[in-house]
Every structure is written in structure tokens, then in C-alpha cells.
XYZ file of C-alpha atoms in Angstrom:
239
model
C 4.666 -8.003 7.437
C 7.269 -5.551 8.718
C 6.779 -2.335 10.689
C 9.520 0.171 11.387
C 9.347 3.098 13.806
C 10.713 6.562 13.059
C 10.446 9.574 15.370
C 8.996 11.778 12.597
C 7.836 11.732 8.950
C 11.001 13.129 7.375
C 11.849 11.583 4.020
C 15.379 10.773 5.164
C 14.048 7.791 7.128
C 12.414 5.973 4.224
C 15.383 6.793 1.998
C 17.790 5.300 4.543
C 15.628 2.218 5.019
C 15.367 1.595 1.262
C 18.891 2.689 0.333
C 19.912 -0.801 -0.809
C 16.564 -1.696 -2.370
C 15.990 -2.016 -6.095
C 12.701 -2.904 -7.715
C 9.126 -1.668 -7.676
C 7.709 0.297 -4.761
C 3.948 0.457 -4.240
C 3.211 3.634 -2.294
C 1.138 6.789 -2.041
C 2.279 10.211 -3.221
C 4.304 10.990 -0.091
C 6.989 13.505 -1.120
C 9.654 11.740 0.944
C 9.753 8.952 -1.641
C 10.488 11.287 -4.564
C 14.279 11.067 -4.333
C 14.070 7.280 -4.384
C 12.605 7.372 -7.878
C 15.190 9.694 -9.426
C 18.915 9.902 -9.979
C 21.045 12.914 -10.811
C 20.092 14.295 -14.189
C 16.449 13.246 -13.779
C 17.251 9.706 -14.923
C 15.108 6.838 -13.593
C 16.463 5.487 -10.343
C 16.769 1.865 -9.200
C 13.308 2.046 -7.596
C 10.247 2.205 -9.833
C 7.187 3.983 -8.468
C 3.877 2.089 -8.554
C 0.979 4.451 -7.888
C -2.138 3.857 -5.840
C -5.566 4.397 -7.397
C -7.230 4.608 -3.995
C -5.181 7.722 -3.267
C -5.952 9.165 -6.694
C -9.636 8.462 -6.080
C -9.636 10.138 -2.661
C -9.378 13.679 -4.025
C -12.468 13.193 -6.195
C -14.353 11.620 -3.312
C -13.606 14.575 -1.036
C -14.836 17.030 -3.680
C -18.019 15.079 -4.326
C -18.627 14.691 -0.596
C -18.255 18.431 -0.020
C -20.280 19.859 -2.907
C -21.792 17.029 -4.955
C -19.778 17.912 -8.072
C -21.115 15.928 -11.076
C -17.611 15.866 -12.587
C -16.196 14.379 -9.385
C -19.031 11.855 -9.343
C -18.305 10.796 -12.914
C -14.595 10.491 -12.099
C -15.461 8.205 -9.186
C -17.612 6.062 -11.452
C -14.870 5.757 -14.063
C -12.283 4.839 -11.426
C -14.776 2.414 -9.920
C -14.872 0.518 -13.211
C -11.115 -0.063 -12.923
C -11.620 -1.622 -9.494
C -14.525 -3.696 -10.823
C -12.174 -5.204 -13.404
C -9.801 -6.258 -10.628
C -12.255 -8.121 -8.396
C -12.787 -11.231 -10.561
C -9.042 -11.648 -11.175
C -7.886 -11.206 -7.573
C -5.557 -14.087 -6.710
C -5.321 -15.270 -10.314
C -1.907 -16.014 -11.919
C -0.003 -12.885 -13.027
C -0.281 -13.689 -16.731
C -4.061 -13.970 -16.470
C -4.316 -10.670 -14.612
C -2.092 -8.925 -17.136
C -4.139 -10.222 -20.067
C -7.444 -9.104 -18.565
C -6.026 -5.691 -17.757
C -4.701 -5.283 -21.296
C -8.116 -6.130 -22.736
C -10.356 -4.285 -20.276
C -8.431 -1.782 -18.149
C -5.999 -0.302 -20.664
C -8.722 1.139 -22.956
C -10.586 2.503 -19.928
C -7.438 4.209 -18.680
C -6.849 5.848 -22.060
C -10.418 7.136 -22.068
C -10.089 8.357 -18.483
C -6.884 10.267 -19.255
C -8.500 12.079 -22.183
C -11.627 12.822 -20.169
C -9.662 14.233 -17.216
C -7.677 16.502 -19.528
C -10.935 17.794 -21.033
C -12.449 18.517 -17.622
C -9.342 20.368 -16.497
C -9.926 22.906 -19.275
C -13.467 23.563 -18.071
C -12.960 24.217 -14.351
C -11.133 26.840 -12.250
C -7.449 25.991 -12.084
C -7.223 26.590 -8.344
C -10.241 24.489 -7.402
C -9.987 21.314 -5.338
C -11.332 19.382 -8.305
C -8.515 20.675 -10.515
C -6.061 19.675 -7.806
C -7.491 16.143 -7.778
C -7.170 15.897 -11.558
C -3.605 17.197 -11.539
C -2.693 14.739 -8.769
C -3.820 11.848 -10.966
C -2.401 13.123 -14.242
C 0.988 14.062 -12.772
C 1.345 10.467 -11.524
C -0.164 8.786 -14.559
C 2.868 6.666 -15.439
C 3.044 5.321 -11.894
C -0.725 4.803 -11.722
C -0.840 2.783 -14.934
C 2.204 0.541 -14.488
C 0.044 -2.119 -12.837
C -1.581 -3.047 -16.157
C 1.792 -4.224 -17.536
C 2.628 -6.551 -14.641
C 0.152 -9.030 -13.192
C 2.075 -9.175 -9.915
C 1.179 -5.575 -9.136
C -2.007 -4.255 -7.557
C -4.265 -1.389 -8.547
C -3.967 0.150 -5.097
C -1.947 0.172 -1.916
C -4.985 -0.821 0.162
C -3.381 -3.901 1.703
C -0.710 -1.768 3.365
C -3.192 0.969 4.268
C -5.367 -1.600 6.023
C -2.350 -2.987 7.877
C -1.599 0.525 9.181
C -5.171 1.290 10.199
C -4.746 -0.414 13.574
C -1.931 2.014 14.377
C -3.961 5.009 13.266
C -6.854 3.962 15.486
C -4.653 2.951 18.394
C -2.647 6.160 18.640
C -5.859 8.104 19.176
C -6.282 6.083 22.361
C -2.785 5.992 23.815
C -1.470 9.235 22.241
C 2.166 8.622 23.203
C 4.646 5.731 23.075
C 6.720 7.127 25.932
C 10.052 7.136 24.096
C 11.715 6.251 20.817
C 12.697 2.873 22.252
C 9.040 2.330 23.136
C 8.134 3.035 19.529
C 10.717 0.529 18.297
C 9.354 -2.147 20.644
C 5.825 -1.391 19.492
C 6.929 -1.806 15.855
C 8.450 -5.187 16.755
C 5.232 -6.402 18.348
C 3.131 -5.095 15.450
C 5.424 -7.015 13.099
C 5.041 -10.253 15.056
C 1.272 -9.972 15.544
C 0.436 -8.988 11.971
C 2.722 -11.716 10.619
C 0.826 -14.217 12.754
C -2.464 -13.000 11.324
C -1.178 -13.286 7.745
C -0.106 -16.871 8.422
C -3.325 -17.949 10.102
C -1.777 -18.146 13.577
C -3.687 -16.829 16.596
C -1.310 -14.145 17.986
C -2.028 -14.577 21.704
C -1.617 -18.354 21.524
C 1.577 -17.935 19.511
C 3.130 -15.490 21.983
C 2.109 -17.650 24.937
C 3.782 -20.756 23.534
C 6.864 -19.041 22.149
C 7.567 -17.089 25.330
C 7.237 -20.319 27.334
C 9.838 -22.195 25.286
C 12.187 -19.590 23.796
C 14.487 -19.557 26.830
C 15.540 -23.159 26.192
C 15.212 -23.161 22.416
C 18.529 -23.551 20.522
C 19.623 -20.214 19.103
C 20.697 -21.841 15.826
C 17.114 -23.099 15.324
C 15.320 -19.852 16.105
C 13.765 -19.890 12.636
C 11.550 -22.765 13.810
C 9.675 -20.258 15.954
C 8.855 -17.859 13.125
C 5.076 -17.663 12.656
C 4.981 -19.476 9.289
C 7.234 -22.293 10.528
C 5.435 -22.381 13.863
C 2.103 -22.929 12.102
C 3.544 -25.733 9.973
C 5.115 -27.379 13.011
C 1.866 -27.304 14.965
C 0.049 -28.805 11.985
C 2.557 -31.686 11.853
C 2.138 -32.329 15.582
C -1.645 -32.408 15.309
C -1.461 -34.722 12.292
C 0.811 -37.099 14.203
């Protein structure tokens, strides 16, 4: 897990960070990513956009929550089926996931696309519901790429959940004090969340590492990384 601090939300930061990256990028519809997906002449760029169905779902949820729209409710139900398909295959090998998606999700997505297009003809073009439909349909290629690759996920929820602690925390402390404070906070978030992902208790990890890092050989610093630290502790306990 890696966190990086930027002083604002300008797209130039993510573009600079990912300048040398090629591959598939799972993200929301943030406009700052747009230039990463395109080259001059509107040709596909070296980064392929993978859409997030949780973000596509959110617009329909907000409409249903505000006025109980039956169309929004039906959209939520249809999207919910796509998530239902994913639950039994979570953690399965990529080829298994891809096969299940081809058999179950792909037909549902085709039906959903046709249904959304039909609804868009029936509702006011400037309504929030129309906006939610256009959000999904304008990103359809990105939203459906997951069915062709079992390594991909239907949503970006894992990253969203990893950022939730920051969203909650900043309501309490409001300010980081300085840009350097933000960079240090990002470093500690990276360490702590990496510990959690590797089954290492963060406070115990920091206590032990800070106690020994002063005398630890610099050319063996990788031994103190959370995943190696956990393996080393396991070997010690086994011995």
C-alpha cells in the first residue's frame, strides 16, 4: 500500500506520478486522469482505464435516496446483480473469474446497457437521473473491461476503503501544518496500512523497528519491511 501527498487535487500531480507507468489503472471518473488515457490524435495511451461500478452506482443511489425514483431503484437492482456474481468468485484464480463473468455478467451488462439507453429517452435530459445514466454509458468501455480479465475487480472499493481513514481523520485534525507534514503523514499511512495488509500489528512493528533500526545494516534494510518482518518473526517463534 502506497500513499502520496499532494498540496491540491490538480491533475498534474497524478500525471507526474504515473508518467512512467504503463498498464491498467483502476480508478474513479476523476477528470485529472483523462490525459493519462489518451495520446495526441485521440489514440489509446499506454494506460488503460478500468472503471469502477461503485462510482457508477452512486449516482443512482443518490437519486433514489432523494426522491424514490423507481427507475433508479431498478438500476440499483440490476447493478446489484453484477456484484452478486462477484462474491462467490472473490479470490478465485483469474481464469475461473473470467469464465464466470463471461457466462453470467456479460449478458447482464448487455441487457443493462440497452435498458439504460431506453430509460434515457423517457426522462428529462437535465435530470440527475439522466446524469447518472450518462455517467455510466460514457464510461461503458472502462466499466466493462473487468469481464475480460480475471485479475481485475468490478469496483475500486479496496482503494476507497484504504482512503476512508484519511477522510475521517482530516475532519478531526483539519490541517497537516505544512506540505512536509503531509508528506510525513503519507509515509506513516504507507507503513501502517502495509503492516495491516501483511497481518502485522502496526504499533508493535514500529516499536521494534524503531528500537533496532539505528544499528541495523543499511544494506539489509529490506529485512525490516513489513512482509519480511512478519516472516522473520514467524521463523524466530518457530525456532
